[in-house]
C-alpha positions as a LaTeX table, in Angstrom:
\begin{tabular}{lrrr}
\hline
Residue & $x$ (\AA) & $y$ (\AA) & $z$ (\AA) \\
\hline
Met1 & 33.94 & $-22.66$ & 6.96 \\
Thr2 & 36.15 & $-21.57$ & 10.02 \\
Gln3 & 39.36 & $-23.04$ & 10.17 \\
Ser4 & 40.33 & $-24.42$ & 13.56 \\
Tyr5 & 43.21 & $-22.77$ & 15.62 \\
Ser6 & 46.44 & $-24.13$ & 14.88 \\
Lys7 & 50.12 & $-23.13$ & 15.54 \\
Glu8 & 50.32 & $-23.11$ & 11.57 \\
Leu9 & 47.52 & $-20.79$ & 11.16 \\
Glu10 & 48.82 & $-18.45$ & 13.92 \\
Asp11 & 52.07 & $-18.19$ & 12.40 \\
Ser12 & 50.74 & $-17.67$ & 8.77 \\
Ala13 & 48.48 & $-14.82$ & 10.35 \\
Ala14 & 51.60 & $-13.30$ & 12.14 \\
Asn15 & 53.33 & $-13.27$ & 8.89 \\
Gly16 & 50.59 & $-11.09$ & 7.34 \\
Asp17 & 48.56 & $-13.54$ & 5.67 \\
Met18 & 45.27 & $-11.78$ & 5.25 \\
Ala19 & 42.97 & $-15.13$ & 4.96 \\
Ser20 & 44.73 & $-16.51$ & 7.88 \\
Gln21 & 44.26 & $-13.33$ & 9.94 \\
Tyr22 & 40.59 & $-13.68$ & 8.99 \\
Gln23 & 40.47 & $-17.30$ & 9.94 \\
Leu24 & 42.15 & $-16.85$ & 13.29 \\
Gly25 & 39.87 & $-13.93$ & 14.14 \\
Leu26 & 36.94 & $-16.35$ & 13.39 \\
Ala27 & 38.56 & $-19.04$ & 15.55 \\
Tyr28 & 38.95 & $-16.87$ & 18.51 \\
Ala29 & 35.24 & $-15.46$ & 17.87 \\
Thr30 & 33.73 & $-18.79$ & 17.77 \\
Cys31 & 35.89 & $-21.01$ & 20.07 \\
Thr32 & 37.15 & $-23.15$ & 17.23 \\
Gly33 & 40.24 & $-24.92$ & 18.73 \\
Val34 & 40.87 & $-22.16$ & 21.10 \\
Lys35 & 39.26 & $-20.38$ & 24.13 \\
Gln36 & 36.91 & $-17.62$ & 22.97 \\
Asp37 & 38.72 & $-14.15$ & 23.15 \\
Met38 & 36.84 & $-11.19$ & 21.48 \\
Lys39 & 39.82 & $-8.81$ & 22.05 \\
Lys40 & 42.03 & $-11.20$ & 19.94 \\
Ala41 & 39.09 & $-11.95$ & 17.45 \\
Phe42 & 38.93 & $-8.16$ & 17.02 \\
Gln43 & 42.79 & $-7.59$ & 16.63 \\
Trp44 & 42.88 & $-10.23$ & 13.87 \\
Phe45 & 39.83 & $-9.07$ & 12.11 \\
Glu46 & 41.19 & $-5.53$ & 12.23 \\
Lys47 & 44.40 & $-6.89$ & 10.70 \\
Ser48 & 42.65 & $-8.73$ & 7.84 \\
Ala49 & 40.32 & $-5.70$ & 7.32 \\
Glu50 & 43.01 & $-3.10$ & 7.04 \\
Gln51 & 44.40 & $-5.31$ & 4.03 \\
Gly52 & 40.80 & $-5.06$ & 2.23 \\
Asn53 & 39.31 & $-8.52$ & 3.42 \\
Pro54 & 35.47 & $-7.69$ & 3.11 \\
Gln55 & 34.48 & $-10.41$ & 5.42 \\
Ala56 & 36.73 & $-9.27$ & 7.99 \\
Gln57 & 35.53 & $-5.66$ & 7.47 \\
Cys58 & 32.07 & $-6.74$ & 8.04 \\
Asn59 & 32.94 & $-8.99$ & 11.17 \\
Leu60 & 34.78 & $-6.01$ & 12.48 \\
Ala61 & 31.80 & $-3.73$ & 11.91 \\
Phe62 & 29.66 & $-6.15$ & 14.02 \\
Leu63 & 32.22 & $-6.15$ & 16.77 \\
Phe64 & 32.23 & $-2.27$ & 16.77 \\
Ala65 & 28.44 & $-2.30$ & 16.90 \\
Ala66 & 28.34 & $-4.65$ & 19.99 \\
Gly67 & 31.27 & $-3.16$ & 21.70 \\
Glu68 & 32.65 & $-6.82$ & 21.73 \\
Gly69 & 36.50 & $-6.95$ & 21.90 \\
Thr70 & 36.64 & $-3.34$ & 21.52 \\
Thr71 & 34.72 & $-0.06$ & 22.70 \\
Glu72 & 31.25 & 0.20 & 20.95 \\
Asp73 & 31.62 & 2.81 & 18.11 \\
Met74 & 28.79 & 3.05 & 15.54 \\
Ser75 & 30.72 & 5.34 & 13.35 \\
Lys76 & 33.39 & 2.77 & 12.89 \\
Cys77 & 30.67 & 0.19 & 12.58 \\
Lys78 & 29.27 & 2.34 & 9.66 \\
Glu79 & 32.66 & 2.87 & 8.20 \\
Trp80 & 33.79 & $-0.73$ & 8.09 \\
Met81 & 30.36 & $-1.95$ & 6.86 \\
Gln82 & 30.55 & 0.42 & 4.14 \\
Lys83 & 34.05 & $-0.50$ & 3.03 \\
Ala84 & 32.99 & $-4.10$ & 2.74 \\
Ala85 & 29.79 & $-3.09$ & 0.89 \\
Asp86 & 31.85 & $-0.92$ & $-1.53$ \\
Gln87 & 33.87 & $-4.12$ & $-2.47$ \\
Gly88 & 30.61 & $-5.92$ & $-3.39$ \\
Tyr89 & 30.38 & $-8.50$ & $-0.25$ \\
His90 & 26.72 & $-9.18$ & $-0.26$ \\
Gln91 & 26.28 & $-9.65$ & 3.54 \\
Ala92 & 27.64 & $-6.21$ & 3.99 \\
Glu93 & 25.42 & $-4.83$ & 1.25 \\
Phe94 & 22.48 & $-6.42$ & 3.16 \\
Asn95 & 23.65 & $-5.09$ & 6.35 \\
Val96 & 24.01 & $-1.57$ & 4.99 \\
Gly97 & 20.59 & $-1.87$ & 3.47 \\
Leu98 & 19.29 & $-2.72$ & 7.01 \\
Met99 & 21.03 & 0.21 & 8.48 \\
Tyr100 & 19.47 & 2.61 & 6.20 \\
Ala101 & 16.01 & 1.04 & 6.80 \\
Ser102 & 16.12 & 1.23 & 10.37 \\
Gly103 & 18.16 & 4.24 & 10.69 \\
Asn104 & 20.73 & 2.57 & 12.74 \\
Gly105 & 24.21 & 3.84 & 11.67 \\
Phe106 & 22.91 & 5.67 & 8.80 \\
Glu107 & 20.24 & 8.50 & 8.57 \\
Gln108 & 17.06 & 6.43 & 7.72 \\
Asn109 & 16.52 & 6.38 & 3.79 \\
Glu110 & 14.45 & 3.67 & 2.23 \\
Thr111 & 15.68 & 4.66 & $-1.15$ \\
Glu112 & 19.38 & 3.91 & 0.01 \\
Ala113 & 18.10 & 0.77 & 1.67 \\
Val114 & 16.44 & $-0.66$ & $-1.73$ \\
Lys115 & 19.70 & 0.17 & $-3.37$ \\
Tyr116 & 21.88 & $-1.96$ & $-1.12$ \\
Tyr117 & 19.03 & $-4.61$ & $-0.77$ \\
Ala118 & 19.01 & $-5.09$ & $-4.52$ \\
Arg119 & 22.67 & $-5.40$ & $-4.85$ \\
Ala120 & 22.75 & $-7.92$ & $-2.14$ \\
Ala121 & 19.51 & $-9.78$ & $-3.74$ \\
Glu122 & 21.34 & $-9.77$ & $-7.20$ \\
Lys123 & 24.06 & $-11.87$ & $-5.35$ \\
Lys124 & 21.37 & $-14.32$ & $-4.13$ \\
Asn125 & 21.23 & $-12.86$ & $-0.72$ \\
Pro126 & 17.92 & $-14.39$ & 0.48 \\
Asn127 & 17.35 & $-11.89$ & 3.39 \\
Ala128 & 17.76 & $-8.81$ & 1.24 \\
Ala129 & 15.49 & $-10.13$ & $-1.52$ \\
Tyr130 & 12.90 & $-11.03$ & 1.29 \\
Asn131 & 13.33 & $-7.58$ & 2.61 \\
Leu132 & 12.74 & $-6.09$ & $-0.97$ \\
Gly133 & 9.82 & $-7.92$ & $-1.18$ \\
Leu134 & 8.21 & $-6.83$ & 2.05 \\
Leu135 & 9.04 & $-3.17$ & 1.06 \\
Tyr136 & 7.23 & $-3.64$ & $-2.28$ \\
Tyr137 & 4.42 & $-5.41$ & $-0.81$ \\
Ser138 & 3.82 & $-2.84$ & 1.68 \\
Gly139 & 4.92 & 0.31 & 0.00 \\
Ser140 & 5.61 & 3.58 & 1.77 \\
Glu141 & 5.87 & 7.29 & 1.10 \\
Thr142 & 8.91 & 6.51 & $-0.81$ \\
Ile143 & 8.38 & 2.96 & $-2.31$ \\
Gln144 & 5.37 & 2.45 & $-4.58$ \\
Gln145 & 3.59 & $-0.64$ & $-3.56$ \\
Asp146 & 4.11 & $-3.13$ & $-6.19$ \\
Tyr147 & 2.68 & $-6.80$ & $-5.73$ \\
Glu148 & 4.59 & $-8.17$ & $-8.75$ \\
Lys149 & 7.69 & $-6.99$ & $-7.81$ \\
Ala150 & 7.09 & $-8.29$ & $-4.05$ \\
Tyr151 & 6.32 & $-11.64$ & $-5.30$ \\
Glu152 & 9.31 & $-11.58$ & $-7.64$ \\
Tyr153 & 11.66 & $-10.89$ & $-4.61$ \\
Phe154 & 9.70 & $-13.51$ & $-2.42$ \\
Thr155 & 10.53 & $-15.93$ & $-5.15$ \\
Met156 & 14.11 & $-15.14$ & $-5.20$ \\
Ala157 & 14.44 & $-15.55$ & $-1.48$ \\
Ser158 & 12.24 & $-18.67$ & $-1.54$ \\
Ser159 & 14.52 & $-20.18$ & $-4.03$ \\
Glu160 & 17.48 & $-19.84$ & $-1.61$ \\
Gly161 & 15.26 & $-21.71$ & 1.09 \\
Leu162 & 14.14 & $-18.78$ & 3.32 \\
Arg163 & 11.10 & $-19.89$ & 5.00 \\
Glu164 & 9.48 & $-16.53$ & 5.58 \\
Ala165 & 9.69 & $-15.91$ & 1.78 \\
Gln166 & 8.04 & $-19.09$ & 1.25 \\
Tyr167 & 5.23 & $-18.21$ & 3.63 \\
Ser168 & 4.96 & $-14.68$ & 1.79 \\
Met169 & 4.72 & $-16.32$ & $-1.44$ \\
Gly170 & 1.76 & $-18.35$ & $-0.02$ \\
Leu171 & 0.05 & $-15.39$ & 1.01 \\
Cys172 & 0.66 & $-13.86$ & $-2.69$ \\
Phe173 & $-1.02$ & $-16.75$ & $-4.10$ \\
Asn174 & $-3.94$ & $-17.06$ & $-1.62$ \\
Leu175 & $-4.72$ & $-13.33$ & $-2.04$ \\
Gly176 & $-3.93$ & $-13.13$ & $-5.74$ \\
Gln177 & $-1.34$ & $-10.39$ & $-5.30$ \\
Gly178 & 1.29 & $-10.21$ & $-7.71$ \\
Val179 & 0.48 & $-13.44$ & $-9.18$ \\
Glu180 & $-2.68$ & $-15.20$ & $-10.20$ \\
Lys181 & $-4.98$ & $-16.49$ & $-6.93$ \\
Asp182 & $-4.36$ & $-20.19$ & $-6.66$ \\
Thr183 & $-5.23$ & $-21.74$ & $-3.48$ \\
Lys184 & $-3.18$ & $-25.16$ & $-4.40$ \\
Glu185 & 0.12 & $-23.17$ & $-4.68$ \\
Ala186 & $-0.74$ & $-21.22$ & $-1.73$ \\
Val187 & $-1.26$ & $-24.41$ & 0.47 \\
Tyr188 & 2.14 & $-25.64$ & $-1.20$ \\
Trp189 & 3.93 & $-22.54$ & 0.16 \\
\hline
\end{tabular}
């Protein structure tokens, strides 16, 4: 949850508190109690990221990717996103997986995408579980099609409320792919 801007928050951030620096960055990025200022958001995220805050590292990476508050720099985006993923931050793991899957920031590599999606899915990241489900459902040159694994990952994502995964579960039940065909379950999902 984003903490609203306050003089106390700014003082704490200025005194080097990593969590306060991150929260102040969020406040400036999201107009929470203060006028939006992406340059200040960038500066505070950077201070927090340099102290090892994985959420700040992830947000800093997004700002580098978008060129908001700083110059666009995909190599720095990659660097900071990887640092956050290396700390086990599930959102960064998911994002690194996306970057490998798309070839945006990293050389396209489905095997690496699966590795990072799986790490994030283990931490209940529904988007990572869903993307894994899609990869196993479709299969590719490097990923063997496996409807049972696809269904397993769609179930994981569905349990976290992801509608796209619920729809995909319905398709699996309707077609009997990865699970026994069941039209009642298909309609339910």
